[in-house]
Amino acid sequence: MRATVIHAPHDIRVEEVPDPKVRVSTDAVVRVLRACICGSDLWAYRGESAREPGQRIGHEFLGIVEEAGPDVRGFRKGDLVVAPFVWSDGTCDFCAEGLPTSCPQGGFWGSAGSDGGQGEAVRVPFADATLVQLPADAASDDRLLTALLALSDVMGTGHHAALGAGVKRGSTVAVVGDGAVGLCGVLAAKRLGAERIIALGRHQVRTDIAKLFGATDVVAERGEAAVDAVRELTRGQGAHSVIEAVGTEQSMRTAVEITRDGGAIGYVGVPHGSSTGLDLSVMFDRNIALRGGVAPVRTYIPELLADVLDGTIDPSPVFDLTVGIEGVPDGYRAMDERTALKVLVTV
């Protein structure tokens, strides 16, 4: 089959690799229909996260079950399914507590020795615990299929950030980061009943999506100017809830400074130097809470799936460029150059 591999920074290739097979009785093999490129994939692309030459890449996909092991009970050949970005066994203490990202037997797609999502097929360990079934007729609805793909990562991650930030009905929310996760954070905050949502971003294509998703205000400034703008919008107090969806020192510093005393930050941006953006004495004095981390999206998929299917939420606008499998390297370049927000891969 064809699959995307990374050989070195800025060296993404689509190559022939061995077809995935059922190795243990709880595996399934999924033929990929839709995949995508994540902003976090760019850290490896830019050389800021180490990868082995020839390692697979990509962690967001949905598709059709082609084969199921003899101990797979919930799926059969032909089922349409979506996979969260982490597989998990569904039986450990962490899975039982809704934190499958900490499953001792779990793992990330594209990790050394595993299939990546940006390929024609994927071997899925612990299929019953990992996969979520989708309505069969969604396979013929391009817009719906694209919206459902967002459940594999960015929509659930935006939701995790909103929960970490304590978003509730009537609250004021600020979102730091205008990538796909930040935009899904806007959508998640709206879904949870936020009354005012301030999106920080300066790219009109992205801020237009933020407005579509429910943002009531846009702040284009950065740094201290952004802090001043948010405080002006909030009577000098800051936002009750702040979503941090970037992961840099500057973004975390901004998040702390725009949070209202007694408020909370939900952080889901993959940290890259962000630890020095935290001043615990400031957070202590102002009673600011910090919650977040790797999103347990498998836990969130069922409730978010229902809202996508009934039209309550539609995250599909975050995908603004579509490529075929052979076009994945071009998709990486487009996202790295910020000429694309999030690239959809049709397989």
mmCIF file of C-alpha atoms in Angstrom:
data_model
loop_
_atom_site.group_PDB
_atom_site.id
_atom_site.type_symbol
_atom_site.label_atom_id
_atom_site.label_comp_id
_atom_site.label_asym_id
_atom_site.label_seq_id
_atom_site.Cartn_x
_atom_site.Cartn_y
_atom_site.Cartn_z
ATOM 1 C CA MET A 1 0.000 0.000 0.000
ATOM 2 C CA ARG A 2 0.951 3.680 -0.176
ATOM 3 C CA ALA A 3 1.664 5.541 3.049
ATOM 4 C CA THR A 4 3.289 8.771 4.181
ATOM 5 C CA VAL A 5 6.693 8.551 5.844
ATOM 6 C CA ILE A 6 9.111 11.146 7.167
ATOM 7 C CA HIS A 7 12.827 10.804 6.447
ATOM 8 C CA ALA A 8 14.174 14.093 7.793
ATOM 9 C CA PRO A 9 12.961 17.625 8.479
ATOM 10 C CA HIS A 10 11.010 18.887 5.455
ATOM 11 C CA ASP A 11 11.404 15.464 3.805
ATOM 12 C CA ILE A 12 7.949 13.889 3.629
ATOM 13 C CA ARG A 13 7.439 11.102 1.077
ATOM 14 C CA VAL A 14 4.639 8.802 -0.016
ATOM 15 C CA GLU A 15 6.067 5.328 -0.449
ATOM 16 C CA GLU A 16 5.128 1.688 -0.882
ATOM 17 C CA VAL A 17 5.017 -0.070 2.495
ATOM 18 C CA PRO A 18 3.824 -3.522 3.572
ATOM 19 C CA ASP A 19 0.052 -3.967 3.756
ATOM 20 C CA PRO A 20 -1.233 -4.038 7.353
ATOM 21 C CA LYS A 21 -2.473 -7.373 8.639
ATOM 22 C CA VAL A 22 -4.317 -8.618 11.717
ATOM 23 C CA ARG A 23 -1.519 -9.643 14.088
ATOM 24 C CA VAL A 24 -3.505 -10.452 17.224
ATOM 25 C CA SER A 25 -7.118 -11.467 17.661
ATOM 26 C CA THR A 26 -8.301 -8.032 18.832
ATOM 27 C CA ASP A 27 -6.927 -6.157 15.795
ATOM 28 C CA ALA A 28 -8.827 -4.759 12.857
ATOM 29 C CA VAL A 29 -7.568 -3.438 9.538
ATOM 30 C CA VAL A 30 -9.215 -0.212 8.372
ATOM 31 C CA ARG A 31 -9.095 1.000 4.780
ATOM 32 C CA VAL A 32 -8.709 4.765 5.017
ATOM 33 C CA LEU A 33 -11.226 7.001 3.260
ATOM 34 C CA ARG A 34 -10.243 10.328 4.790
ATOM 35 C CA ALA A 35 -7.172 11.480 6.696
ATOM 36 C CA CYS A 36 -5.644 14.855 7.401
ATOM 37 C CA ILE A 37 -2.548 16.747 8.445
ATOM 38 C CA CYS A 38 -2.416 18.109 11.989
ATOM 39 C CA GLY A 39 -0.667 21.219 13.193
ATOM 40 C CA SER A 40 1.238 19.002 15.629
ATOM 41 C CA ASP A 41 2.629 17.038 12.649
ATOM 42 C CA LEU A 42 4.481 20.210 11.704
ATOM 43 C CA TRP A 43 6.736 19.931 14.759
ATOM 44 C CA ALA A 44 8.209 16.750 13.264
ATOM 45 C CA TYR A 45 8.200 18.278 9.786
ATOM 46 C CA ARG A 46 10.224 21.237 11.067
ATOM 47 C CA GLY A 47 12.633 19.019 12.979
ATOM 48 C CA GLU A 48 11.459 20.130 16.415
ATOM 49 C CA SER A 49 10.204 16.639 17.355
ATOM 50 C CA ALA A 50 12.500 13.707 16.701
ATOM 51 C CA ARG A 51 11.466 10.993 14.246
ATOM 52 C CA GLU A 52 13.305 7.978 12.883
ATOM 53 C CA PRO A 53 14.070 8.124 9.142
ATOM 54 C CA GLY A 54 11.259 6.286 7.353
ATOM 55 C CA GLN A 55 8.837 6.485 10.300
ATOM 56 C CA ARG A 56 5.130 6.694 9.481
ATOM 57 C CA ILE A 57 3.253 9.882 10.204
ATOM 58 C CA GLY A 58 -0.353 11.039 10.632
ATOM 59 C CA HIS A 59 -2.838 10.288 13.407
ATOM 60 C CA GLU A 60 -6.303 11.322 12.145
ATOM 61 C CA PHE A 61 -8.370 9.042 9.920
ATOM 62 C CA LEU A 62 -11.670 7.352 9.286
ATOM 63 C CA GLY A 63 -12.492 4.502 6.952
ATOM 64 C CA ILE A 64 -13.982 1.080 6.315
ATOM 65 C CA VAL A 65 -13.206 -2.066 8.294
ATOM 66 C CA GLU A 66 -11.581 -4.494 5.855
ATOM 67 C CA GLU A 67 -10.753 -7.273 8.295
ATOM 68 C CA ALA A 68 -11.462 -7.960 11.959
ATOM 69 C CA GLY A 69 -9.703 -10.410 14.254
ATOM 70 C CA PRO A 70 -11.674 -13.326 15.727
ATOM 71 C CA ASP A 71 -12.037 -11.630 19.114
ATOM 72 C CA VAL A 72 -13.364 -8.350 17.716
ATOM 73 C CA ARG A 73 -17.031 -8.245 18.724
ATOM 74 C CA GLY A 74 -18.249 -4.771 17.824
ATOM 75 C CA PHE A 75 -17.206 -4.455 14.188
ATOM 76 C CA ARG A 76 -17.286 -6.425 10.996
ATOM 77 C CA LYS A 77 -16.069 -5.991 7.452
ATOM 78 C CA GLY A 78 -17.746 -3.036 5.748
ATOM 79 C CA ASP A 79 -18.409 -0.927 8.858
ATOM 80 C CA LEU A 80 -17.629 2.784 8.611
ATOM 81 C CA VAL A 81 -15.531 3.868 11.606
ATOM 82 C CA VAL A 82 -13.542 6.783 13.006
ATOM 83 C CA ALA A 83 -10.404 6.348 15.095
ATOM 84 C CA PRO A 84 -9.204 8.681 17.867
ATOM 85 C CA PHE A 85 -5.533 9.608 17.617
ATOM 86 C CA VAL A 86 -4.595 7.103 20.335
ATOM 87 C CA TRP A 87 -5.479 3.424 20.531
ATOM 88 C CA SER A 88 -6.310 1.954 23.960
ATOM 89 C CA ASP A 89 -7.357 -1.365 25.446
ATOM 90 C CA GLY A 90 -10.564 -0.191 27.140
ATOM 91 C CA THR A 91 -9.932 -2.343 30.224
ATOM 92 C CA CYS A 92 -7.265 -0.586 32.305
ATOM 93 C CA ASP A 93 -7.939 1.785 35.191
ATOM 94 C CA PHE A 94 -7.183 4.839 33.074
ATOM 95 C CA CYS A 95 -9.576 3.789 30.305
ATOM 96 C CA ALA A 96 -12.256 3.158 32.932
ATOM 97 C CA GLU A 97 -11.671 6.685 34.253
ATOM 98 C CA GLY A 98 -12.026 8.244 30.807
ATOM 99 C CA LEU A 99 -8.321 8.813 30.214
ATOM 100 C CA PRO A 100 -7.413 6.376 27.401
ATOM 101 C CA THR A 101 -4.406 8.532 26.476
ATOM 102 C CA SER A 102 -2.702 7.099 29.586
ATOM 103 C CA CYS A 103 -3.521 3.458 28.787
ATOM 104 C CA PRO A 104 -0.369 1.363 29.446
ATOM 105 C CA GLN A 105 -1.069 -0.679 26.320
ATOM 106 C CA GLY A 106 -2.081 2.300 24.227
ATOM 107 C CA GLY A 107 -0.149 4.199 21.609
ATOM 108 C CA PHE A 108 -0.195 6.936 18.991
ATOM 109 C CA TRP A 109 -0.616 6.346 15.291
ATOM 110 C CA GLY A 110 2.671 7.013 13.564
ATOM 111 C CA SER A 111 4.770 6.039 16.561
ATOM 112 C CA ALA A 112 7.777 3.862 15.745
ATOM 113 C CA GLY A 113 6.600 0.476 14.483
ATOM 114 C CA SER A 114 2.943 1.449 13.984
ATOM 115 C CA ASP A 115 0.929 2.521 10.964
ATOM 116 C CA GLY A 116 0.242 6.202 10.444
ATOM 117 C CA GLY A 117 -3.102 7.684 9.530
ATOM 118 C CA GLN A 118 -1.837 9.259 6.297
ATOM 119 C CA GLY A 119 -1.868 6.008 4.337
ATOM 120 C CA GLU A 120 -4.206 3.700 2.504
ATOM 121 C CA ALA A 121 -4.833 1.367 5.453
ATOM 122 C CA VAL A 122 -4.115 1.062 9.177
ATOM 123 C CA ARG A 123 -3.831 -1.855 11.580
ATOM 124 C CA VAL A 124 -5.898 -0.909 14.630
ATOM 125 C CA PRO A 125 -4.996 -2.596 17.938
ATOM 126 C CA PHE A 126 -7.824 -3.165 20.438
ATOM 127 C CA ALA A 127 -10.404 -2.383 17.779
ATOM 128 C CA ASP A 128 -13.427 -2.735 20.055
ATOM 129 C CA ALA A 129 -12.105 -0.167 22.530
ATOM 130 C CA THR A 130 -10.556 2.184 19.989
ATOM 131 C CA LEU A 131 -12.891 2.543 17.014
ATOM 132 C CA VAL A 132 -16.280 4.253 16.962
ATOM 133 C CA GLN A 133 -18.894 3.200 14.429
ATOM 134 C CA LEU A 134 -20.390 5.786 12.092
ATOM 135 C CA PRO A 135 -23.631 5.650 10.094
ATOM 136 C CA ALA A 136 -23.032 3.756 6.864
ATOM 137 C CA ASP A 137 -24.728 6.412 4.722
ATOM 138 C CA ALA A 138 -22.190 9.026 5.849
ATOM 139 C CA ALA A 139 -19.706 7.445 3.430
ATOM 140 C CA SER A 140 -21.589 9.034 0.519
ATOM 141 C CA ASP A 141 -21.865 12.498 2.092
ATOM 142 C CA ASP A 142 -18.603 14.398 1.588
ATOM 143 C CA ARG A 143 -19.410 17.289 3.923
ATOM 144 C CA LEU A 144 -20.583 15.008 6.724
ATOM 145 C CA LEU A 145 -17.608 12.705 6.273
ATOM 146 C CA THR A 146 -15.283 15.685 6.584
ATOM 147 C CA ALA A 147 -17.045 16.892 9.742
ATOM 148 C CA LEU A 148 -16.812 13.393 11.236
ATOM 149 C CA LEU A 149 -13.087 13.260 10.508
ATOM 150 C CA ALA A 150 -12.610 16.218 12.877
ATOM 151 C CA LEU A 151 -13.742 13.930 15.725
ATOM 152 C CA SER A 152 -10.477 11.989 15.416
ATOM 153 C CA ASP A 153 -8.588 14.881 17.005
ATOM 154 C CA VAL A 154 -9.245 18.594 16.597
ATOM 155 C CA MET A 155 -12.907 18.772 17.650
ATOM 156 C CA GLY A 156 -12.320 16.590 20.701
ATOM 157 C CA THR A 157 -9.167 18.516 21.537
ATOM 158 C CA GLY A 158 -10.994 21.846 21.323
ATOM 159 C CA HIS A 159 -13.696 20.369 23.577
ATOM 160 C CA HIS A 160 -11.051 19.182 26.066
ATOM 161 C CA ALA A 161 -9.624 22.699 26.199
ATOM 162 C CA ALA A 162 -13.068 24.193 26.792
ATOM 163 C CA LEU A 163 -13.734 21.756 29.626
ATOM 164 C CA GLY A 164 -10.319 22.447 31.150
ATOM 165 C CA ALA A 165 -11.025 26.169 30.985
ATOM 166 C CA GLY A 166 -14.290 25.652 32.821
ATOM 167 C CA VAL A 167 -16.478 27.055 30.055
ATOM 168 C CA LYS A 168 -20.097 27.205 31.139
ATOM 169 C CA ARG A 169 -23.306 28.904 30.128
ATOM 170 C CA GLY A 170 -22.998 32.668 30.230
ATOM 171 C CA SER A 171 -19.213 32.783 30.617
ATOM 172 C CA THR A 172 -16.693 34.919 28.740
ATOM 173 C CA VAL A 173 -14.078 32.910 26.861
ATOM 174 C CA ALA A 174 -10.858 33.933 25.116
ATOM 175 C CA VAL A 175 -9.134 31.627 22.640
ATOM 176 C CA VAL A 176 -5.388 31.939 22.032
ATOM 177 C CA GLY A 177 -4.529 30.307 18.705
ATOM 178 C CA ASP A 178 -6.283 30.481 15.340
ATOM 179 C CA GLY A 179 -5.324 27.030 14.091
ATOM 180 C CA ALA A 180 -7.818 24.206 13.662
ATOM 181 C CA VAL A 181 -7.749 23.302 17.372
ATOM 182 C CA GLY A 182 -8.264 26.907 18.479
ATOM 183 C CA LEU A 183 -11.160 27.273 16.048
ATOM 184 C CA CYS A 184 -12.698 24.040 17.313
ATOM 185 C CA GLY A 185 -12.214 25.480 20.803
ATOM 186 C CA VAL A 186 -14.411 28.390 19.725
ATOM 187 C CA LEU A 187 -17.022 25.927 18.458
ATOM 188 C CA ALA A 188 -16.799 23.904 21.675
ATOM 189 C CA ALA A 189 -17.183 27.017 23.829
ATOM 190 C CA LYS A 190 -20.265 28.034 21.874
ATOM 191 C CA ARG A 191 -21.682 24.529 22.266
ATOM 192 C CA LEU A 192 -21.184 24.748 26.042
ATOM 193 C CA GLY A 193 -23.118 28.007 26.235
ATOM 194 C CA ALA A 194 -20.456 30.729 26.408
ATOM 195 C CA GLU A 195 -22.027 34.160 26.051
ATOM 196 C CA ARG A 196 -18.946 35.976 24.773
ATOM 197 C CA ILE A 197 -16.069 34.416 22.855
ATOM 198 C CA ILE A 198 -12.974 36.461 22.033
ATOM 199 C CA ALA A 199 -10.808 34.941 19.300
ATOM 200 C CA LEU A 200 -7.184 36.048 19.115
ATOM 201 C CA GLY A 201 -5.965 35.936 15.515
ATOM 202 C CA ARG A 202 -4.886 38.137 12.661
ATOM 203 C CA HIS A 203 -5.575 36.010 9.565
ATOM 204 C CA GLN A 204 -8.965 36.945 8.153
ATOM 205 C CA VAL A 205 -9.712 33.545 6.648
ATOM 206 C CA ARG A 206 -9.284 32.027 10.082
ATOM 207 C CA THR A 207 -11.058 34.739 12.034
ATOM 208 C CA ASP A 208 -13.972 34.478 9.604
ATOM 209 C CA ILE A 209 -14.262 30.806 10.573
ATOM 210 C CA ALA A 210 -14.028 31.803 14.229
ATOM 211 C CA LYS A 211 -16.998 34.141 13.730
ATOM 212 C CA LEU A 212 -18.895 31.390 11.916
ATOM 213 C CA PHE A 213 -18.228 29.120 14.895
ATOM 214 C CA GLY A 214 -19.491 31.652 17.426
ATOM 215 C CA ALA A 215 -16.772 34.207 18.171
ATOM 216 C CA THR A 216 -18.290 37.534 19.183
ATOM 217 C CA ASP A 217 -15.030 39.511 19.097
ATOM 218 C CA VAL A 218 -11.692 39.268 17.291
ATOM 219 C CA VAL A 219 -8.397 40.603 18.653
ATOM 220 C CA ALA A 220 -5.705 40.879 15.983
ATOM 221 C CA GLU A 221 -2.976 42.257 18.242
ATOM 222 C CA ARG A 222 -0.257 40.133 19.821
ATOM 223 C CA GLY A 223 1.741 40.253 23.036
ATOM 224 C CA GLU A 224 0.974 43.086 25.437
ATOM 225 C CA ALA A 225 -1.234 44.789 22.864
ATOM 226 C CA ALA A 226 -3.428 41.682 22.775
ATOM 227 C CA VAL A 227 -3.611 41.625 26.564
ATOM 228 C CA ASP A 228 -4.665 45.284 26.621
ATOM 229 C CA ALA A 229 -7.313 44.646 23.939
ATOM 230 C CA VAL A 230 -8.849 41.681 25.772
ATOM 231 C CA ARG A 231 -8.917 43.564 29.051
ATOM 232 C CA GLU A 232 -10.569 46.527 27.358
ATOM 233 C CA LEU A 233 -13.281 44.196 26.076
ATOM 234 C CA THR A 234 -13.811 42.722 29.546
ATOM 235 C CA ARG A 235 -13.971 45.842 31.736
ATOM 236 C CA GLY A 236 -10.347 45.337 32.708
ATOM 237 C CA GLN A 237 -10.991 41.931 34.270
ATOM 238 C CA GLY A 238 -10.037 39.384 31.613
ATOM 239 C CA ALA A 239 -11.912 36.248 30.543
ATOM 240 C CA HIS A 240 -13.403 33.671 32.900
ATOM 241 C CA SER A 241 -12.080 30.900 30.659
ATOM 242 C CA VAL A 242 -9.054 30.931 28.348
ATOM 243 C CA ILE A 243 -8.255 28.266 25.766
ATOM 244 C CA GLU A 244 -4.547 27.985 24.948
ATOM 245 C CA ALA A 245 -4.102 26.138 21.645
ATOM 246 C CA VAL A 246 -0.570 27.009 20.538
ATOM 247 C CA GLY A 247 1.969 25.743 23.075
ATOM 248 C CA THR A 248 4.678 28.419 22.908
ATOM 249 C CA GLU A 249 6.094 30.591 25.661
ATOM 250 C CA GLN A 250 4.410 33.699 24.269
ATOM 251 C CA SER A 251 1.008 32.056 23.873
ATOM 252 C CA MET A 252 1.001 30.719 27.430
ATOM 253 C CA ARG A 253 2.150 34.053 28.815
ATOM 254 C CA THR A 254 -0.671 35.775 26.932
ATOM 255 C CA ALA A 255 -3.165 33.199 28.225
ATOM 256 C CA VAL A 256 -2.190 33.859 31.847
ATOM 257 C CA GLU A 257 -2.349 37.626 31.432
ATOM 258 C CA ILE A 258 -5.824 37.649 29.864
ATOM 259 C CA THR A 259 -7.381 35.283 32.419
ATOM 260 C CA ARG A 260 -9.698 36.834 34.960
ATOM 261 C CA ASP A 261 -8.793 36.401 38.627
ATOM 262 C CA GLY A 262 -10.391 33.145 39.720
ATOM 263 C CA GLY A 263 -10.565 31.924 36.132
ATOM 264 C CA ALA A 264 -9.028 28.936 34.389
ATOM 265 C CA ILE A 265 -6.847 28.110 31.410
ATOM 266 C CA GLY A 266 -7.496 24.991 29.342
ATOM 267 C CA TYR A 267 -4.253 24.191 27.565
ATOM 268 C CA VAL A 268 -3.989 21.776 24.656
ATOM 269 C CA GLY A 269 -1.246 23.322 22.527
ATOM 270 C CA VAL A 270 1.643 20.842 22.347
ATOM 271 C CA PRO A 271 4.236 22.539 24.614
ATOM 272 C CA HIS A 272 7.295 23.894 22.860
ATOM 273 C CA GLY A 273 9.143 26.114 25.313
ATOM 274 C CA SER A 274 5.940 27.111 27.060
ATOM 275 C CA SER A 275 7.065 26.214 30.592
ATOM 276 C CA THR A 276 8.847 29.544 30.954
ATOM 277 C CA GLY A 277 5.607 31.299 30.118
ATOM 278 C CA LEU A 278 4.198 30.232 33.470
ATOM 279 C CA ASP A 279 4.761 32.256 36.603
ATOM 280 C CA LEU A 280 3.254 30.211 39.411
ATOM 281 C CA SER A 281 3.419 33.096 41.855
ATOM 282 C CA VAL A 282 1.201 35.175 39.544
ATOM 283 C CA MET A 283 -1.201 32.272 39.111
ATOM 284 C CA PHE A 284 -1.226 31.674 42.863
ATOM 285 C CA ASP A 285 -1.909 35.309 43.717
ATOM 286 C CA ARG A 286 -4.734 35.524 41.161
ATOM 287 C CA ASN A 287 -6.249 32.076 41.816
ATOM 288 C CA ILE A 288 -5.843 30.980 38.200
ATOM 289 C CA ALA A 289 -6.320 27.268 37.510
ATOM 290 C CA LEU A 290 -4.504 25.363 34.755
ATOM 291 C CA ARG A 291 -6.019 22.191 33.324
ATOM 292 C CA GLY A 292 -5.579 20.317 30.074
ATOM 293 C CA GLY A 293 -3.022 18.162 28.300
ATOM 294 C CA VAL A 294 -3.390 15.409 25.742
ATOM 295 C CA ALA A 295 -7.089 15.206 24.934
ATOM 296 C CA PRO A 296 -8.794 11.846 25.619
ATOM 297 C CA VAL A 297 -10.832 12.225 22.455
ATOM 298 C CA ARG A 298 -12.103 8.611 22.483
ATOM 299 C CA THR A 299 -14.048 9.546 25.619
ATOM 300 C CA TYR A 300 -15.619 12.563 23.910
ATOM 301 C CA ILE A 301 -16.441 11.084 20.490
ATOM 302 C CA PRO A 302 -19.867 9.613 21.359
ATOM 303 C CA GLU A 303 -21.391 12.883 22.619
ATOM 304 C CA LEU A 304 -19.764 15.011 19.924
ATOM 305 C CA LEU A 305 -20.758 12.507 17.246
ATOM 306 C CA ALA A 306 -24.425 12.925 18.150
ATOM 307 C CA ASP A 307 -24.154 16.699 17.735
ATOM 308 C CA VAL A 308 -22.381 16.411 14.374
ATOM 309 C CA LEU A 309 -25.013 14.003 13.097
ATOM 310 C CA ASP A 310 -27.932 16.227 14.116
ATOM 311 C CA GLY A 311 -26.265 19.384 12.790
ATOM 312 C CA THR A 312 -25.710 21.077 16.150
ATOM 313 C CA ILE A 313 -22.015 21.474 15.331
ATOM 314 C CA ASP A 314 -20.159 21.339 12.017
ATOM 315 C CA PRO A 315 -16.359 21.512 12.298
ATOM 316 C CA SER A 316 -15.812 20.812 8.571
ATOM 317 C CA PRO A 317 -14.876 24.443 7.664
ATOM 318 C CA VAL A 318 -11.473 23.999 9.345
ATOM 319 C CA PHE A 319 -10.443 21.923 6.313
ATOM 320 C CA ASP A 320 -9.560 24.418 3.589
ATOM 321 C CA LEU A 321 -7.338 22.381 1.241
ATOM 322 C CA THR A 322 -7.884 18.883 -0.131
ATOM 323 C CA VAL A 323 -5.179 16.650 -1.596
ATOM 324 C CA GLY A 324 -4.958 13.038 -2.666
ATOM 325 C CA ILE A 325 -2.503 10.664 -1.023
ATOM 326 C CA GLU A 326 0.259 11.598 -3.466
ATOM 327 C CA GLY A 327 -0.269 15.274 -2.627
ATOM 328 C CA VAL A 328 0.470 14.920 1.103
ATOM 329 C CA PRO A 329 3.993 16.436 0.834
ATOM 330 C CA ASP A 330 2.451 19.496 -0.840
ATOM 331 C CA GLY A 331 -0.082 19.632 1.980
ATOM 332 C CA TYR A 332 2.696 19.778 4.560
ATOM 333 C CA ARG A 333 4.361 22.618 2.701
ATOM 334 C CA ALA A 334 1.081 24.522 2.508
ATOM 335 C CA MET A 335 0.451 24.213 6.231
ATOM 336 C CA ASP A 336 4.054 25.042 7.094
ATOM 337 C CA GLU A 337 3.814 28.196 4.966
ATOM 338 C CA ARG A 338 0.389 28.993 6.495
ATOM 339 C CA THR A 339 -1.280 29.061 3.085
ATOM 340 C CA ALA A 340 -3.561 26.286 4.366
ATOM 341 C CA LEU A 341 -5.269 25.957 7.742
ATOM 342 C CA LYS A 342 -5.817 22.190 7.776
ATOM 343 C CA VAL A 343 -5.333 19.778 4.902
ATOM 344 C CA LEU A 344 -7.840 17.042 4.145
ATOM 345 C CA VAL A 345 -6.442 13.892 2.522
ATOM 346 C CA THR A 346 -8.733 11.802 0.341
ATOM 347 C CA VAL A 347 -7.532 8.247 -0.091
#
